[in-house]
């Protein structure tokens, strides 16, 4: 899916900075702060827009935005907000803090958080995470989920930001691990705030069981899947990160699930023997036995053919449709013939 067109820029202006006057909401998304934060800065530090339109409507010019970018960069480097505002207001208009389309300046150094071609909301979320601005991160996540829905917000805003933070952290040791932890925690909290729909008319319907393989600590993608299934009123049993193998097998036998989703982030955690054990569990009378559909999710399972009696999930949206079809008995429980790239949530 192509990203929405970006605001035009003036020739010679730094890439990524809008050349037109923007509303407070648009500037907030551009910078990765909440509109309330911008209003607070204007009230406390007099760092507001140069002009208003239609009475009280604020319109931020490129010069206004340059001052705010400088303030954001200084606060990300640990400068108190009052001092950062004074420095931004005293900066020469012709020499604002340079902004890059690649992303914001990382704390402790000039390395950018490279995002590529993404939605403006994604850049704003990344900037807020880099500044460790927890209130703005929470507000931006809630806004994205409310405006775009869980699936679109996950695929086009949340996941690209998580990937960019993860790549930066992996390439820089543990210098930026605090950014990844803060963003992950708030994504998890935002997903958990999504209220499930009322239960389906048949409360005895078998549930969908979601779990990470043993030793796998990365559970955000299946947390998003659990919330998406809940929105559809499908029964879910969520076991989260690093579920021991025997506990998983016991849970499958006790619940008789319609499907089991096993998440593996890396090849080191993927457990083919466990997958075979789950796929081999059966119940019921001989000749009419049932078994769970085994759905392997995450890049850890590799790009080869899936396990026997297993299916590969390769995206939140498509994975949700596969599970919904299984729950409605619209697809065979073996899932044969629907293999795909193992990139779900990765």
GROMACS .gro file of C-alpha atoms in nm:
model
  346
    1UNK     CA    1   0.000   0.000   0.000
    2UNK     CA    2   0.138   0.339  -0.101
    3UNK     CA    3   0.182   0.602   0.175
    4UNK     CA    4  -0.027   0.919   0.153
    5UNK     CA    5   0.130   1.214  -0.031
    6UNK     CA    6   0.356   1.433   0.179
    7UNK     CA    7   0.305   1.810   0.216
    8UNK     CA    8   0.498   2.009  -0.044
    9UNK     CA    9   0.834   2.161   0.042
   10UNK     CA   10   0.996   2.477  -0.085
   11UNK     CA   11   1.305   2.443  -0.306
   12UNK     CA   12   1.612   2.447  -0.085
   13UNK     CA   13   1.423   2.374   0.235
   14UNK     CA   14   1.540   2.085   0.449
   15UNK     CA   15   1.380   1.757   0.333
   16UNK     CA   16   1.089   1.641   0.545
   17UNK     CA   17   0.980   1.987   0.667
   18UNK     CA   18   0.643   2.107   0.535
   19UNK     CA   19   0.653   2.433   0.341
   20UNK     CA   20   0.288   2.518   0.402
   21UNK     CA   21   0.128   2.644   0.721
   22UNK     CA   22  -0.012   2.352   0.917
   23UNK     CA   23  -0.271   2.304   1.186
   24UNK     CA   24  -0.174   2.212   1.540
   25UNK     CA   25  -0.284   1.852   1.485
   26UNK     CA   26  -0.073   1.815   1.171
   27UNK     CA   27   0.233   1.962   1.342
   28UNK     CA   28   0.181   1.731   1.640
   29UNK     CA   29   0.182   1.428   1.410
   30UNK     CA   30   0.490   1.560   1.229
   31UNK     CA   31   0.686   1.603   1.553
   32UNK     CA   32   0.550   1.308   1.747
   33UNK     CA   33   0.397   1.507   2.030
   34UNK     CA   34   0.038   1.547   2.138
   35UNK     CA   35  -0.158   1.863   2.048
   36UNK     CA   36  -0.193   1.927   2.422
   37UNK     CA   37   0.187   1.928   2.452
   38UNK     CA   38   0.214   2.197   2.183
   39UNK     CA   39  -0.047   2.409   2.357
   40UNK     CA   40   0.133   2.362   2.689
   41UNK     CA   41   0.462   2.472   2.534
   42UNK     CA   42   0.295   2.780   2.387
   43UNK     CA   43   0.139   2.867   2.722
   44UNK     CA   44   0.449   2.803   2.934
   45UNK     CA   45   0.734   2.904   2.705
   46UNK     CA   46   0.570   3.134   2.444
   47UNK     CA   47   0.690   2.906   2.164
   48UNK     CA   48   0.375   2.931   1.954
   49UNK     CA   49   0.270   2.994   1.595
   50UNK     CA   50   0.346   3.326   1.431
   51UNK     CA   51  -0.007   3.368   1.302
   52UNK     CA   52  -0.364   3.251   1.343
   53UNK     CA   53  -0.641   3.211   1.089
   54UNK     CA   54  -1.010   3.252   1.150
   55UNK     CA   55  -0.968   3.395   1.497
   56UNK     CA   56  -0.835   3.122   1.726
   57UNK     CA   57  -0.720   2.868   1.467
   58UNK     CA   58  -0.343   2.824   1.483
   59UNK     CA   59  -0.139   2.792   1.165
   60UNK     CA   60   0.225   2.691   1.207
   61UNK     CA   61   0.468   2.819   0.944
   62UNK     CA   62   0.790   2.640   0.841
   63UNK     CA   63   0.982   2.878   1.071
   64UNK     CA   64   0.754   2.788   1.362
   65UNK     CA   65   0.806   2.420   1.292
   66UNK     CA   66   1.183   2.465   1.271
   67UNK     CA   67   1.184   2.614   1.621
   68UNK     CA   68   0.976   2.323   1.752
   69UNK     CA   69   1.209   2.072   1.584
   70UNK     CA   70   1.505   2.232   1.756
   71UNK     CA   71   1.327   2.222   2.089
   72UNK     CA   72   1.242   1.854   2.039
   73UNK     CA   73   1.600   1.772   1.949
   74UNK     CA   74   1.735   1.952   2.254
   75UNK     CA   75   1.491   1.786   2.492
   76UNK     CA   76   1.583   1.446   2.340
   77UNK     CA   77   1.944   1.524   2.435
   78UNK     CA   78   1.845   1.593   2.795
   79UNK     CA   79   1.807   1.972   2.792
   80UNK     CA   80   1.526   2.089   3.025
   81UNK     CA   81   1.219   2.207   2.828
   82UNK     CA   82   1.245   2.569   2.949
   83UNK     CA   83   1.608   2.597   2.837
   84UNK     CA   84   1.532   2.418   2.510
   85UNK     CA   85   1.249   2.663   2.438
   86UNK     CA   86   1.472   2.964   2.505
   87UNK     CA   87   1.740   2.827   2.274
   88UNK     CA   88   1.484   2.757   2.002
   89UNK     CA   89   1.333   3.105   2.028
   90UNK     CA   90   1.675   3.269   2.017
   91UNK     CA   91   1.799   3.064   1.722
   92UNK     CA   92   1.844   3.249   1.396
   93UNK     CA   93   1.551   3.181   1.161
   94UNK     CA   94   1.790   3.120   0.871
   95UNK     CA   95   1.972   2.845   1.059
   96UNK     CA   96   1.710   2.618   1.214
   97UNK     CA   97   1.780   2.271   1.335
   98UNK     CA   98   1.808   2.050   1.029
   99UNK     CA   99   1.535   1.794   0.987
  100UNK     CA  100   1.582   1.477   0.784
  101UNK     CA  101   1.327   1.263   0.610
  102UNK     CA  102   1.514   0.966   0.753
  103UNK     CA  103   1.387   1.045   1.101
  104UNK     CA  104   1.473   1.214   1.428
  105UNK     CA  105   1.808   1.244   1.597
  106UNK     CA  106   1.867   0.960   1.838
  107UNK     CA  107   1.954   1.046   2.199
  108UNK     CA  108   2.323   1.044   2.274
  109UNK     CA  109   2.436   1.088   1.914
  110UNK     CA  110   2.352   1.202   1.561
  111UNK     CA  111   2.241   0.862   1.424
  112UNK     CA  112   1.889   0.883   1.272
  113UNK     CA  113   1.609   0.635   1.320
  114UNK     CA  114   1.568   0.532   0.956
  115UNK     CA  115   1.209   0.468   0.857
  116UNK     CA  116   1.200   0.491   0.479
  117UNK     CA  117   0.869   0.567   0.307
  118UNK     CA  118   0.609   0.554   0.583
  119UNK     CA  119   0.296   0.736   0.695
  120UNK     CA  120   0.337   1.069   0.881
  121UNK     CA  121   0.185   0.907   1.193
  122UNK     CA  122   0.470   0.656   1.191
  123UNK     CA  123   0.732   0.932   1.191
  124UNK     CA  124   0.554   1.111   1.473
  125UNK     CA  125   0.541   0.796   1.684
  126UNK     CA  126   0.909   0.731   1.621
  127UNK     CA  127   1.005   1.084   1.725
  128UNK     CA  128   0.803   1.058   2.045
  129UNK     CA  129   0.962   0.721   2.129
  130UNK     CA  130   1.313   0.854   2.068
  131UNK     CA  131   1.244   1.141   2.309
  132UNK     CA  132   1.110   0.890   2.563
  133UNK     CA  133   0.796   1.104   2.568
  134UNK     CA  134   0.568   0.842   2.721
  135UNK     CA  135   0.248   1.054   2.734
  136UNK     CA  136   0.280   1.142   2.365
  137UNK     CA  137   0.356   0.781   2.268
  138UNK     CA  138   0.042   0.665   2.451
  139UNK     CA  139  -0.175   0.936   2.297
  140UNK     CA  140  -0.043   0.880   1.945
  141UNK     CA  141  -0.104   0.506   1.971
  142UNK     CA  142  -0.459   0.553   2.099
  143UNK     CA  143  -0.529   0.804   1.822
  144UNK     CA  144  -0.393   0.573   1.552
  145UNK     CA  145  -0.601   0.281   1.679
  146UNK     CA  146  -0.916   0.492   1.704
  147UNK     CA  147  -0.878   0.654   1.361
  148UNK     CA  148  -0.750   0.361   1.155
  149UNK     CA  149  -0.853   0.048   1.343
  150UNK     CA  150  -0.624  -0.214   1.490
  151UNK     CA  151  -0.518  -0.394   1.174
  152UNK     CA  152  -0.429  -0.087   0.967
  153UNK     CA  153  -0.267   0.088   1.264
  154UNK     CA  154  -0.057  -0.220   1.333
  155UNK     CA  155   0.054  -0.283   0.976
  156UNK     CA  156   0.115   0.077   0.865
  157UNK     CA  157   0.212   0.265   1.183
  158UNK     CA  158   0.304   0.045   1.479
  159UNK     CA  159   0.495  -0.240   1.315
  160UNK     CA  160   0.716  -0.016   1.093
  161UNK     CA  161   0.811   0.191   1.397
  162UNK     CA  162   0.890  -0.117   1.605
  163UNK     CA  163   1.102  -0.255   1.322
  164UNK     CA  164   1.299   0.068   1.286
  165UNK     CA  165   1.367   0.084   1.660
  166UNK     CA  166   1.467  -0.282   1.663
  167UNK     CA  167   1.708  -0.239   1.372
  168UNK     CA  168   1.869   0.063   1.536
  169UNK     CA  169   1.903  -0.118   1.868
  170UNK     CA  170   2.049  -0.430   1.702
  171UNK     CA  171   2.310  -0.226   1.515
  172UNK     CA  172   2.415  -0.015   1.814
  173UNK     CA  173   2.450  -0.269   2.091
  174UNK     CA  174   2.227  -0.172   2.379
  175UNK     CA  175   2.257   0.206   2.345
  176UNK     CA  176   1.893   0.254   2.246
  177UNK     CA  177   1.730  -0.039   2.419
  178UNK     CA  178   1.536   0.202   2.643
  179UNK     CA  179   1.354   0.335   2.335
  180UNK     CA  180   1.254  -0.016   2.227
  181UNK     CA  181   1.138  -0.110   2.577
  182UNK     CA  182   0.931   0.205   2.623
  183UNK     CA  183   0.766   0.177   2.283
  184UNK     CA  184   0.695  -0.196   2.324
  185UNK     CA  185   0.542  -0.146   2.666
  186UNK     CA  186   0.308   0.127   2.542
  187UNK     CA  187   0.211  -0.072   2.232
  188UNK     CA  188   0.121  -0.366   2.454
  189UNK     CA  189  -0.078  -0.141   2.688
  190UNK     CA  190  -0.264   0.023   2.397
  191UNK     CA  191  -0.353  -0.314   2.244
  192UNK     CA  192  -0.477  -0.443   2.579
  193UNK     CA  193  -0.709  -0.141   2.610
  194UNK     CA  194  -0.906  -0.261   2.308
  195UNK     CA  195  -1.232  -0.403   2.438
  196UNK     CA  196  -1.346  -0.734   2.288
  197UNK     CA  197  -1.684  -0.763   2.123
  198UNK     CA  198  -1.961  -0.955   2.301
  199UNK     CA  199  -1.917  -1.331   2.281
  200UNK     CA  200  -2.059  -1.511   1.980
  201UNK     CA  201  -2.403  -1.676   2.016
  202UNK     CA  202  -2.237  -2.014   2.075
  203UNK     CA  203  -2.025  -1.970   2.389
  204UNK     CA  204  -1.918  -2.338   2.378
  205UNK     CA  205  -1.733  -2.286   2.048
  206UNK     CA  206  -1.373  -2.406   2.072
  207UNK     CA  207  -1.125  -2.126   2.136
  208UNK     CA  208  -0.815  -2.017   1.950
  209UNK     CA  209  -0.502  -2.072   2.159
  210UNK     CA  210  -0.216  -1.821   2.117
  211UNK     CA  211   0.130  -1.873   2.261
  212UNK     CA  212   0.498  -1.811   2.203
  213UNK     CA  213   0.726  -2.112   2.181
  214UNK     CA  214   0.952  -2.179   2.482
  215UNK     CA  215   1.233  -1.921   2.521
  216UNK     CA  216   1.052  -1.670   2.295
  217UNK     CA  217   0.999  -1.341   2.476
  218UNK     CA  218   0.862  -1.132   2.186
  219UNK     CA  219   0.484  -1.153   2.211
  220UNK     CA  220   0.358  -0.821   2.070
  221UNK     CA  221   0.241  -0.961   1.733
  222UNK     CA  222   0.021  -1.229   1.892
  223UNK     CA  223  -0.103  -0.973   2.147
  224UNK     CA  224  -0.226  -0.772   1.848
  225UNK     CA  225  -0.377  -1.088   1.698
  226UNK     CA  226  -0.554  -1.168   2.027
  227UNK     CA  227  -0.704  -0.820   2.036
  228UNK     CA  228  -0.814  -0.844   1.671
  229UNK     CA  229  -0.981  -1.180   1.733
  230UNK     CA  230  -1.150  -1.035   2.041
  231UNK     CA  231  -1.288  -0.750   1.833
  232UNK     CA  232  -1.460  -1.015   1.619
  233UNK     CA  233  -1.607  -1.187   1.922
  234UNK     CA  234  -1.398  -1.503   1.872
  235UNK     CA  235  -1.300  -1.693   2.189
  236UNK     CA  236  -0.927  -1.667   2.261
  237UNK     CA  237  -0.691  -1.818   2.515
  238UNK     CA  238  -0.376  -1.607   2.527
  239UNK     CA  239  -0.068  -1.752   2.700
  240UNK     CA  240   0.189  -1.495   2.593
  241UNK     CA  241   0.565  -1.528   2.598
  242UNK     CA  242   0.782  -1.833   2.662
  243UNK     CA  243   0.517  -2.091   2.746
  244UNK     CA  244   0.690  -2.418   2.848
  245UNK     CA  245   0.640  -2.703   2.605
  246UNK     CA  246   0.458  -2.935   2.846
  247UNK     CA  247   0.229  -2.651   2.959
  248UNK     CA  248   0.138  -2.583   2.596
  249UNK     CA  249   0.057  -2.949   2.529
  250UNK     CA  250  -0.152  -2.968   2.848
  251UNK     CA  251  -0.343  -2.652   2.750
  252UNK     CA  252  -0.421  -2.793   2.405
  253UNK     CA  253  -0.554  -3.117   2.554
  254UNK     CA  254  -0.762  -2.935   2.816
  255UNK     CA  255  -0.922  -2.678   2.585
  256UNK     CA  256  -0.963  -2.867   2.256
  257UNK     CA  257  -0.893  -2.550   2.056
  258UNK     CA  258  -1.006  -2.487   1.700
  259UNK     CA  259  -0.659  -2.355   1.622
  260UNK     CA  260  -0.321  -2.312   1.791
  261UNK     CA  261  -0.100  -2.018   1.689
  262UNK     CA  262   0.268  -2.063   1.776
  263UNK     CA  263   0.485  -1.752   1.748
  264UNK     CA  264   0.862  -1.767   1.693
  265UNK     CA  265   1.065  -1.452   1.634
  266UNK     CA  266   1.402  -1.615   1.552
  267UNK     CA  267   1.537  -1.943   1.419
  268UNK     CA  268   1.694  -2.000   1.761
  269UNK     CA  269   1.352  -2.029   1.927
  270UNK     CA  270   1.158  -2.216   1.657
  271UNK     CA  271   1.084  -2.568   1.786
  272UNK     CA  272   0.986  -2.808   1.508
  273UNK     CA  273   0.950  -3.101   1.748
  274UNK     CA  274   0.702  -2.907   1.960
  275UNK     CA  275   0.505  -2.810   1.649
  276UNK     CA  276   0.481  -3.177   1.549
  277UNK     CA  277   0.365  -3.268   1.900
  278UNK     CA  278   0.090  -3.006   1.893
  279UNK     CA  279  -0.025  -3.112   1.545
  280UNK     CA  280  -0.040  -3.474   1.660
  281UNK     CA  281  -0.282  -3.415   1.949
  282UNK     CA  282  -0.626  -3.564   1.880
  283UNK     CA  283  -0.948  -3.616   2.073
  284UNK     CA  284  -1.284  -3.783   2.026
  285UNK     CA  285  -1.395  -4.127   1.908
  286UNK     CA  286  -1.191  -4.330   1.664
  287UNK     CA  287  -1.298  -4.252   1.310
  288UNK     CA  288  -1.432  -3.909   1.409
  289UNK     CA  289  -1.141  -3.756   1.592
  290UNK     CA  290  -1.068  -3.386   1.594
  291UNK     CA  291  -0.740  -3.202   1.616
  292UNK     CA  292  -0.636  -2.837   1.627
  293UNK     CA  293  -0.531  -2.644   1.321
  294UNK     CA  294  -0.166  -2.560   1.381
  295UNK     CA  295  -0.075  -2.208   1.261
  296UNK     CA  296   0.295  -2.116   1.262
  297UNK     CA  297   0.355  -1.742   1.288
  298UNK     CA  298   0.670  -1.535   1.289
  299UNK     CA  299   0.999  -1.526   1.094
  300UNK     CA  300   1.158  -1.789   1.317
  301UNK     CA  301   0.986  -2.069   1.124
  302UNK     CA  302   1.184  -1.987   0.811
  303UNK     CA  303   1.074  -1.981   0.448
  304UNK     CA  304   1.050  -2.357   0.386
  305UNK     CA  305   0.741  -2.574   0.370
  306UNK     CA  306   0.537  -2.577   0.692
  307UNK     CA  307   0.514  -2.874   0.925
  308UNK     CA  308   0.270  -3.153   0.832
  309UNK     CA  309  -0.086  -3.060   0.938
  310UNK     CA  310   0.031  -2.701   0.979
  311UNK     CA  311  -0.021  -2.370   0.803
  312UNK     CA  312   0.189  -2.055   0.788
  313UNK     CA  313   0.047  -1.715   0.886
  314UNK     CA  314   0.206  -1.424   0.705
  315UNK     CA  315   0.038  -1.104   0.818
  316UNK     CA  316  -0.203  -0.978   1.081
  317UNK     CA  317  -0.479  -0.904   0.830
  318UNK     CA  318  -0.450  -1.230   0.637
  319UNK     CA  319  -0.386  -1.432   0.952
  320UNK     CA  320  -0.702  -1.293   1.104
  321UNK     CA  321  -0.899  -1.403   0.799
  322UNK     CA  322  -0.750  -1.753   0.810
  323UNK     CA  323  -0.850  -1.795   1.175
  324UNK     CA  324  -1.195  -1.647   1.123
  325UNK     CA  325  -1.253  -1.895   0.839
  326UNK     CA  326  -1.139  -2.184   1.058
  327UNK     CA  327  -1.367  -2.069   1.338
  328UNK     CA  328  -1.658  -2.068   1.095
  329UNK     CA  329  -1.562  -2.414   0.963
  330UNK     CA  330  -1.503  -2.253   0.625
  331UNK     CA  331  -1.156  -2.403   0.586
  332UNK     CA  332  -1.014  -2.749   0.656
  333UNK     CA  333  -0.838  -2.791   0.988
  334UNK     CA  334  -0.523  -2.917   0.817
  335UNK     CA  335  -0.482  -2.582   0.638
  336UNK     CA  336  -0.325  -2.758   0.338
  337UNK     CA  337  -0.221  -2.546   0.045
  338UNK     CA  338  -0.217  -2.202   0.204
  339UNK     CA  339   0.152  -2.162   0.281
  340UNK     CA  340   0.308  -1.820   0.244
  341UNK     CA  341   0.602  -1.602   0.348
  342UNK     CA  342   0.680  -1.626   0.718
  343UNK     CA  343   0.671  -1.254   0.786
  344UNK     CA  344   0.371  -1.217   1.012
  345UNK     CA  345   0.434  -0.913   1.233
  346UNK     CA  346   0.805  -0.925   1.155
   0.00000   0.00000   0.00000
